[in-house]
Short mmCIF file of N, CA and C and ligand atoms in Angstrom, two decimals:
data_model
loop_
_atom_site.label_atom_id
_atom_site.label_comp_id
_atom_site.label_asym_id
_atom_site.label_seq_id
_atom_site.Cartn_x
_atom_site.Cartn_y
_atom_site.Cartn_z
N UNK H 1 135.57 293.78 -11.64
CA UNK H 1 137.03 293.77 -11.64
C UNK H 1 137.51 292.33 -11.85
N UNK H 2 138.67 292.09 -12.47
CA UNK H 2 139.01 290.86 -12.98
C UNK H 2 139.55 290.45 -11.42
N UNK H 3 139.46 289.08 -11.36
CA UNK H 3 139.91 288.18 -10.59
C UNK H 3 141.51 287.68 -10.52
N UNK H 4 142.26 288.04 -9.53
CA UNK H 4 143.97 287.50 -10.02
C UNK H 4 143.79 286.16 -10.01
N UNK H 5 144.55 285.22 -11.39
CA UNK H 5 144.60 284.76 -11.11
C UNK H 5 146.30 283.44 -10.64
N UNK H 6 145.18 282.65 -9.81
CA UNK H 6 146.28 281.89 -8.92
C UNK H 6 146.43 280.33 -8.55
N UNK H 7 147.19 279.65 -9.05
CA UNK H 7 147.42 278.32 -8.69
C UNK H 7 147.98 277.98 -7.56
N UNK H 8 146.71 276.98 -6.48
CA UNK H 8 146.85 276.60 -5.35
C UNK H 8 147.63 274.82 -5.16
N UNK H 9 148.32 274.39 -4.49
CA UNK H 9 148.66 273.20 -4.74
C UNK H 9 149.15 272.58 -3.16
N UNK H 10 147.87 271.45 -3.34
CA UNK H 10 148.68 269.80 -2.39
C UNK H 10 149.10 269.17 -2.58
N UNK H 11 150.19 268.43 -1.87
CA UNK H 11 151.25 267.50 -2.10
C UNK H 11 150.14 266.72 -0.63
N UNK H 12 150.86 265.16 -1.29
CA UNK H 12 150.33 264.06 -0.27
C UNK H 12 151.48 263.72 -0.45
N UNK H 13 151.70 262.86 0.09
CA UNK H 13 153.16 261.06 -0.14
C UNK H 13 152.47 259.85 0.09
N UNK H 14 152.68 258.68 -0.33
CA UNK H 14 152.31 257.27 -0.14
C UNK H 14 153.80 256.11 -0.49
N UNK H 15 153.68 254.95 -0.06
CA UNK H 15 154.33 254.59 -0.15
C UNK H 15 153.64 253.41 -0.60
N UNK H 16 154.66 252.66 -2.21
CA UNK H 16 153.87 251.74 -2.84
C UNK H 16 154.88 250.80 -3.25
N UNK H 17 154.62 249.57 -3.52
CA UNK H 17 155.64 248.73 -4.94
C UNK H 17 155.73 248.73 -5.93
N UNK H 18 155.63 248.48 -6.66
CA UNK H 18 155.97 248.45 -8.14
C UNK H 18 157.00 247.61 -9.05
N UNK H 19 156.59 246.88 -9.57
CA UNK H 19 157.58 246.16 -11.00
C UNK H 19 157.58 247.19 -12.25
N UNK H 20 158.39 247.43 -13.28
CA UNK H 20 157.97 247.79 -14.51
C UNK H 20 158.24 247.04 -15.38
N UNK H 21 156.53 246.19 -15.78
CA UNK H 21 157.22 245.25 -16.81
C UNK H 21 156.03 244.81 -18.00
N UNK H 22 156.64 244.92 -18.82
CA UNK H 22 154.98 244.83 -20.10
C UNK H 22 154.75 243.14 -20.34
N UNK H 23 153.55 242.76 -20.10
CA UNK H 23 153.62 241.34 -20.41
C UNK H 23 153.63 240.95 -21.53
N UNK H 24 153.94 241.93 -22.90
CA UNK H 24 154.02 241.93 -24.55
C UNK H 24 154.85 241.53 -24.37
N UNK H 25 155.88 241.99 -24.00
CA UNK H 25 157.34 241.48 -23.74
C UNK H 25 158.32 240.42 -23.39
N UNK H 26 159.30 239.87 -23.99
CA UNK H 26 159.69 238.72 -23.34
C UNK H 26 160.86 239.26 -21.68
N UNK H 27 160.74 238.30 -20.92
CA UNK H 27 161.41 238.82 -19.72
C UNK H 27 162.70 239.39 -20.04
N UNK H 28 163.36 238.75 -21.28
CA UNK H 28 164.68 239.76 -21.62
C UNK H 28 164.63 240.85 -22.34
N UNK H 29 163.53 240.82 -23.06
CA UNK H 29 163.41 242.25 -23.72
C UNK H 29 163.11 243.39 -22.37
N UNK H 30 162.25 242.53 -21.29
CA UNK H 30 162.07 243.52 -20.64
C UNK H 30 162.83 244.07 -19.60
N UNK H 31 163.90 242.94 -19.30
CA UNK H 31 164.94 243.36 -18.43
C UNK H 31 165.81 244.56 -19.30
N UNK H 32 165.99 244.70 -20.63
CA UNK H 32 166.41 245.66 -21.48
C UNK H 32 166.05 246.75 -21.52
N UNK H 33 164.54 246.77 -21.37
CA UNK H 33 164.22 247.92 -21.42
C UNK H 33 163.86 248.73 -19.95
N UNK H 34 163.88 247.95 -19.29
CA UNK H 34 163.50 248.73 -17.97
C UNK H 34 164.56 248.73 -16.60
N UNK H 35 165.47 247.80 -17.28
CA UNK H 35 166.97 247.73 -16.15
C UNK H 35 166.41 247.15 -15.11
N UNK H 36 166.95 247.99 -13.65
CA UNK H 36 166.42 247.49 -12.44
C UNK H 36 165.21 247.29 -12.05
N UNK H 37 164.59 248.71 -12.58
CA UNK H 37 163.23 249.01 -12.60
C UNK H 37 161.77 247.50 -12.79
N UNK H 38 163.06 246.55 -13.28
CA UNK H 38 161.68 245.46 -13.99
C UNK H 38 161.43 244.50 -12.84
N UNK H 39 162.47 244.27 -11.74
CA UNK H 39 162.26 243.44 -10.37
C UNK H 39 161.80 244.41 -9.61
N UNK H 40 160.82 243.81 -8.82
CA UNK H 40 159.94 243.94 -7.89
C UNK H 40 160.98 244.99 -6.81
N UNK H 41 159.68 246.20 -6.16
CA UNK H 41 160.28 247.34 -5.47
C UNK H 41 159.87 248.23 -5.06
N UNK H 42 160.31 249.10 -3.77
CA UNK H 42 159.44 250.22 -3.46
C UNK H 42 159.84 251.95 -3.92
N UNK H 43 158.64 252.76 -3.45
CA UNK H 43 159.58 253.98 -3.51
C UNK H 43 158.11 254.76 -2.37
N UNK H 44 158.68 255.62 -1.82
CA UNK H 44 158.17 256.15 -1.11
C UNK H 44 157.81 257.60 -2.15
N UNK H 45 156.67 257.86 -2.82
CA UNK H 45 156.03 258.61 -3.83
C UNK H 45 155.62 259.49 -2.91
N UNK H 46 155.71 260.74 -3.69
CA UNK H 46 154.85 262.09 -3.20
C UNK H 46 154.28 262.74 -5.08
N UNK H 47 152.98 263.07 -4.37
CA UNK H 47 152.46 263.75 -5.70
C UNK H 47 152.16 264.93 -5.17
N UNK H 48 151.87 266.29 -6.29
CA UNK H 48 151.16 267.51 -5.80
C UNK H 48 150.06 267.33 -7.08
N UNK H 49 149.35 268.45 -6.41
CA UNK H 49 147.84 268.69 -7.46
C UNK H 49 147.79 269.61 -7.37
N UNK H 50 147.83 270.36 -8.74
CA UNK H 50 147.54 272.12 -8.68
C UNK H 50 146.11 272.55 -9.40
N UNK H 51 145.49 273.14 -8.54
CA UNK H 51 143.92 273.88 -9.05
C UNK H 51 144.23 275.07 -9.38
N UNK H 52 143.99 275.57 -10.82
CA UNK H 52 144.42 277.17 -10.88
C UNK H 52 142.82 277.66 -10.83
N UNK H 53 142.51 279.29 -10.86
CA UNK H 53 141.67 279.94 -10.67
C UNK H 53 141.55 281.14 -9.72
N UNK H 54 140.31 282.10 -10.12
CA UNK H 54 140.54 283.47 -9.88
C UNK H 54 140.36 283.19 -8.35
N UNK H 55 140.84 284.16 -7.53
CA UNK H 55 140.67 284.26 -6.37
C UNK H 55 139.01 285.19 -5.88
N UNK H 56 138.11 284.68 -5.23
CA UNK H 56 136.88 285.01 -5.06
C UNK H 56 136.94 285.61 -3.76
N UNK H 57 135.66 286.19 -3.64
CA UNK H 57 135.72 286.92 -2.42
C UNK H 57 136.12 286.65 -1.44
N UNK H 58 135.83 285.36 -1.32
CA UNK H 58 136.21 284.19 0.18
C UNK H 58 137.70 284.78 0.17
N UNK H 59 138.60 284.60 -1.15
CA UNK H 59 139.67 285.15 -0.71
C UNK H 59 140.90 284.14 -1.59
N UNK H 60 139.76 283.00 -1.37
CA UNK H 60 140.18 281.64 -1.83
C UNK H 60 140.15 281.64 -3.08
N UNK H 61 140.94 280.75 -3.79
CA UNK H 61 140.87 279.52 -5.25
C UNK H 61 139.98 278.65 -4.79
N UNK H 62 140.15 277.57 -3.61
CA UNK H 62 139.41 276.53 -3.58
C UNK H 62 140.06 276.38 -1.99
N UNK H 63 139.19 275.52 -1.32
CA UNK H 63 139.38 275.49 0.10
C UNK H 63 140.35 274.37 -0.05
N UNK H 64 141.42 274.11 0.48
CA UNK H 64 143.22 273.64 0.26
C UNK H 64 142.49 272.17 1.32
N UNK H 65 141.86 272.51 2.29
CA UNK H 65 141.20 271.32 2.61
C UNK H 65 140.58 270.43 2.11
N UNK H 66 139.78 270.93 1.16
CA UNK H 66 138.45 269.95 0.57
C UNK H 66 139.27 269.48 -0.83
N UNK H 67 140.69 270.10 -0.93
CA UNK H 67 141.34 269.74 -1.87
C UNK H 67 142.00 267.95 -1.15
N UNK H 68 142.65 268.35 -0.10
CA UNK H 68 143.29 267.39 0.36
C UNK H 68 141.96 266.02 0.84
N UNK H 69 141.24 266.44 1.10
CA UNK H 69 140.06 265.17 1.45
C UNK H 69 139.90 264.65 0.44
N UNK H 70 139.76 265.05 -1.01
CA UNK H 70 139.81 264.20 -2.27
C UNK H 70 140.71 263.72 -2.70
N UNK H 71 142.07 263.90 -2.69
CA UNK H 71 143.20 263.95 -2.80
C UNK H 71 143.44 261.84 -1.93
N UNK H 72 143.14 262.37 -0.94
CA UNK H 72 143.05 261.08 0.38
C UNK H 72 142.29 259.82 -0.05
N UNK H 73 141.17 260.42 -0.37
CA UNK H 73 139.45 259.67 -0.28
C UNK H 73 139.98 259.09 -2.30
N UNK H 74 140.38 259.79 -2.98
CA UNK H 74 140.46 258.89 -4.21
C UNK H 74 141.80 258.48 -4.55
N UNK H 75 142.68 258.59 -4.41
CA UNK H 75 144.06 258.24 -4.42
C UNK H 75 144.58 257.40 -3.27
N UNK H 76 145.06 258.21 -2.02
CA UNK H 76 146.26 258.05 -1.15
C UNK H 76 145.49 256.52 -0.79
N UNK H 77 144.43 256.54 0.09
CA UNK H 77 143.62 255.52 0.58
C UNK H 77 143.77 254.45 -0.45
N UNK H 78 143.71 254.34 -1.47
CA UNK H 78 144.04 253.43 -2.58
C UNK H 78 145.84 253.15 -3.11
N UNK H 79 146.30 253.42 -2.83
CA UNK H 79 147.55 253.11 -3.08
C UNK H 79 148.92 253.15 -2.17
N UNK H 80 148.20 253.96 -0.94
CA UNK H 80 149.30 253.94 -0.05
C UNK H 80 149.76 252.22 0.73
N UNK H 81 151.03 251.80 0.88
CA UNK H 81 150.87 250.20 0.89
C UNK H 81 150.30 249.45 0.35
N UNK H 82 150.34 249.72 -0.57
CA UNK H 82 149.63 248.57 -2.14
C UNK H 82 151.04 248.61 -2.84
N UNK H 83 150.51 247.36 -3.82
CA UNK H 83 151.47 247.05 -5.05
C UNK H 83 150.49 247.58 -6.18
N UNK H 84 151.59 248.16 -6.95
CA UNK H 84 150.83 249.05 -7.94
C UNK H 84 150.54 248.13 -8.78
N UNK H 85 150.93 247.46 -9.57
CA UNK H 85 150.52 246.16 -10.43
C UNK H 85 149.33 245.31 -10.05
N UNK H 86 149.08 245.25 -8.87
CA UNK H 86 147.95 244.70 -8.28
C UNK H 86 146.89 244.43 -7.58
N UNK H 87 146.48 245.07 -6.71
CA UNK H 87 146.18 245.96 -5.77
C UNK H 87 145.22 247.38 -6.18
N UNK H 88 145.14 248.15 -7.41
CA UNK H 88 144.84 248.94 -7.78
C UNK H 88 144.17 249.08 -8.56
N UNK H 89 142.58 249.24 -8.47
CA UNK H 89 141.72 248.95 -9.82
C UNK H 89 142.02 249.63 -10.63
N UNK H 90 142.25 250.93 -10.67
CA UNK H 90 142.30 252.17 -11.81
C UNK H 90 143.89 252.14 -11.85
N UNK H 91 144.91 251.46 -11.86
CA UNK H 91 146.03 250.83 -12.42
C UNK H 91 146.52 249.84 -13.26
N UNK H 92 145.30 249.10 -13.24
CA UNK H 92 145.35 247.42 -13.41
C UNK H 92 145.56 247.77 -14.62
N UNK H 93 145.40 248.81 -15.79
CA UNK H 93 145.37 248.40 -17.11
C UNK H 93 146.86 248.94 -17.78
N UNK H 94 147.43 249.58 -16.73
CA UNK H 94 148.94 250.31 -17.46
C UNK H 94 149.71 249.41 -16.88
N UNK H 95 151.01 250.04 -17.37
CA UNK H 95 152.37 249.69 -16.39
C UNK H 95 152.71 250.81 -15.77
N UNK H 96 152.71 250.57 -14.30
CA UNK H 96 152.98 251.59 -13.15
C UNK H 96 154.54 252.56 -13.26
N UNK H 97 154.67 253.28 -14.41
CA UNK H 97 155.65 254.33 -14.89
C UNK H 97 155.34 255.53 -13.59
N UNK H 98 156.00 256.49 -13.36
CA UNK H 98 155.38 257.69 -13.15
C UNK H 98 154.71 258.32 -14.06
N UNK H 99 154.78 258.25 -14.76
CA UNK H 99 153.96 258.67 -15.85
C UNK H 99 152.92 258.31 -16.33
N UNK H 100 152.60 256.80 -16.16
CA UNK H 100 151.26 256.53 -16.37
C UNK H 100 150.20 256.85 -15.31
N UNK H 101 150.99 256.83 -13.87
CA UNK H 101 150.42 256.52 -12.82
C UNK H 101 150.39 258.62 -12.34
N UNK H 102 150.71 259.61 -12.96
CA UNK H 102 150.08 261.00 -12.92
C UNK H 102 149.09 261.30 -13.55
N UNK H 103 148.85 260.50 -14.78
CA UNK H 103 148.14 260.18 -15.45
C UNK H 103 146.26 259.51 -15.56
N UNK H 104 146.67 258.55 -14.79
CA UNK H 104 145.73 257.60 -13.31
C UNK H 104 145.20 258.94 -12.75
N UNK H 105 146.50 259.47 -12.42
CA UNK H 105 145.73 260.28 -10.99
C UNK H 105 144.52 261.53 -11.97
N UNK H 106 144.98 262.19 -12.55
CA UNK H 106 144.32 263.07 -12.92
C UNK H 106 143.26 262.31 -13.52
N UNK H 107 142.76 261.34 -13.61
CA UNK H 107 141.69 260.83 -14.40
C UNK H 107 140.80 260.45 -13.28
N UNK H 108 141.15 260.03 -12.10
CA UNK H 108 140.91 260.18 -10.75
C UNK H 108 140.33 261.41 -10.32
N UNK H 109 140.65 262.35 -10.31
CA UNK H 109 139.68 263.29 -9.67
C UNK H 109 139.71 264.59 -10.50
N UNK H 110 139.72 264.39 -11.46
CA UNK H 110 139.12 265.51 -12.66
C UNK H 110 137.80 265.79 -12.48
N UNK H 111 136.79 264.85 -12.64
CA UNK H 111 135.66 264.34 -12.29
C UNK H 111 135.21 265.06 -10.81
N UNK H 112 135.65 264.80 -9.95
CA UNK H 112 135.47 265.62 -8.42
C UNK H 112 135.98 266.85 -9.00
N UNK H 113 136.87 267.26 -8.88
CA UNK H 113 137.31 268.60 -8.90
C UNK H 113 136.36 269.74 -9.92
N UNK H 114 135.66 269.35 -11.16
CA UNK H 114 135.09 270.03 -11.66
C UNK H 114 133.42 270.52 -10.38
N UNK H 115 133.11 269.80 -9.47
CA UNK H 115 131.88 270.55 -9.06
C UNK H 115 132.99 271.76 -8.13
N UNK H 116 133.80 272.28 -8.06
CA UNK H 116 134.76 273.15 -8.43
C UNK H 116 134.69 274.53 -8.84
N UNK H 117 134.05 274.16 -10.31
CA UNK H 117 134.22 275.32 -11.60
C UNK H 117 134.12 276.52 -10.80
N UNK H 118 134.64 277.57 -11.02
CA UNK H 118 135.29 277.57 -12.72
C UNK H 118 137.22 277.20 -12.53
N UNK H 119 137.26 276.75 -11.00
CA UNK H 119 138.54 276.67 -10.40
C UNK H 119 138.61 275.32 -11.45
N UNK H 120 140.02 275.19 -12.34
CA UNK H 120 140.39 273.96 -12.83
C UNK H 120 141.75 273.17 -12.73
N UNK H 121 141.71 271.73 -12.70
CA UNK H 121 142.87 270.77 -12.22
C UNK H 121 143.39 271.56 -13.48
N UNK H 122 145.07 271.75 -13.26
CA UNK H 122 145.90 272.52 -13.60
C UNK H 122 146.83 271.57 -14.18
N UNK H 123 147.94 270.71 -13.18
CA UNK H 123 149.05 269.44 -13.05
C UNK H 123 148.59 268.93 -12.00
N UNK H 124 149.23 267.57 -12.51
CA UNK H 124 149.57 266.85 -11.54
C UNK H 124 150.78 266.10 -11.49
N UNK H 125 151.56 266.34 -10.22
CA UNK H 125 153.25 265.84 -10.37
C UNK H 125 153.05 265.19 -9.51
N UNK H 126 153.92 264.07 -9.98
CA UNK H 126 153.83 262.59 -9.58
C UNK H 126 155.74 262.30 -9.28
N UNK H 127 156.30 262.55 -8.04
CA UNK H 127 157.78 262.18 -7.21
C UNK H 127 157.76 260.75 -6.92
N UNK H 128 159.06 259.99 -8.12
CA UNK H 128 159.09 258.78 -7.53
C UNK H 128 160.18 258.73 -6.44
N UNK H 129 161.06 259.71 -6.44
CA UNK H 129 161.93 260.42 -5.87
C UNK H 129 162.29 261.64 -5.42
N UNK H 130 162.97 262.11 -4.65
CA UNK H 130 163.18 263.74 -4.91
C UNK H 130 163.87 264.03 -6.31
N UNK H 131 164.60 263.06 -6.87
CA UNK H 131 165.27 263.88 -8.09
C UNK H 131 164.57 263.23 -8.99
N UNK H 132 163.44 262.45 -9.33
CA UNK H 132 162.79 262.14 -10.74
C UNK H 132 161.51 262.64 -10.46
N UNK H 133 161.00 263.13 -11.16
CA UNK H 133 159.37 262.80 -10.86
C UNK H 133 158.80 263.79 -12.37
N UNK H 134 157.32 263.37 -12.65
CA UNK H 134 156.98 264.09 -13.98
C UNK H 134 155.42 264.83 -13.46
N UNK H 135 155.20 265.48 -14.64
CA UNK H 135 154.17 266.29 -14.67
C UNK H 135 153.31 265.92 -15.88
N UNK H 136 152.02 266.41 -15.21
CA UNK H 136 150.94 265.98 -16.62
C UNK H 136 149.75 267.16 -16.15
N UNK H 137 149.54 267.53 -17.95
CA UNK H 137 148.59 268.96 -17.75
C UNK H 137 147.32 268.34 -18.38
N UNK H 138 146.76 266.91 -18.43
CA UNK H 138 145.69 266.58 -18.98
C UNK H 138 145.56 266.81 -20.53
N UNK H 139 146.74 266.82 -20.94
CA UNK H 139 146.75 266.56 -22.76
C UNK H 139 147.25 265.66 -23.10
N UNK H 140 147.08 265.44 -24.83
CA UNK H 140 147.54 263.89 -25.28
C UNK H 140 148.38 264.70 -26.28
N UNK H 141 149.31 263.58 -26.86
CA UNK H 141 150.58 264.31 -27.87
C UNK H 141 149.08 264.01 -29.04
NI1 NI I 201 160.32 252.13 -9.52
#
């Protein structure tokens, strides 16, 4: 019998700094392009992570625990009270957008999550706020 299937999802929060600013750029181009956003600042971030997959006998997609221990152990622990610009090995090479940095994340524990299978990372939404935040399904345009 087919398996329903079902996307399970954790949310963490961390709280980080952040500048947005390209060093291609001259400081006025970049005050142009990024407004406030380009001086130094916090935001108190929440991300979720969704694993889709059939539900197995256990009952489960994936144990919502062993979701959140990776979740902790490769992310939160790394960025919670850090400056994203600096502070962050697997940041160091972007500019800390939400978007680059959902991005980060899923490249972060794609890798873990596959001993998993056949349960697979689904999104990952990345809240720089309650009213902004983006999503990424692990594709490129
Ligand atoms: Ni910001």
């Amino acid at each position: 019998m087919p398996q329903p299937l079902v996307e399970i999802t954790r949310r963490e929060v961390f709280s980080a700094a952040h500048r947005l600013h390209d060093p291609r750029l001259s400081d006025e181009e970049n005050r142009r392009l990024y407004g406030m956003c380009n001086t130094e600042h916090g935001h108190n971030y929440a991300f979720e992570v969704t694993v889709r997959g059939g539900v197995s006998a256990s009952g489960m997609v994936m144990d919502l625990n062993q979701l959140m221990l990776i979740l902790r152990e490769e992310i939160v622990s790394h960025v919670d009270h850090k400056h994203l610009n600096r502070d962050v090995a697997f940041l160091r090479e972007v500019i800390p957008t939400a978007e680059n940095v959902a991005v980060a994340f899923w490249n972060r524990i794609e890798a873990r999550l596959r001993a998993f299978e056949p349960c697979q990372l689904h999104r990952v939404r990345v809240y720089e706020s309650r009213e902004n935040f983006v999503d990424y399904h692990g594709q490129s345009a």
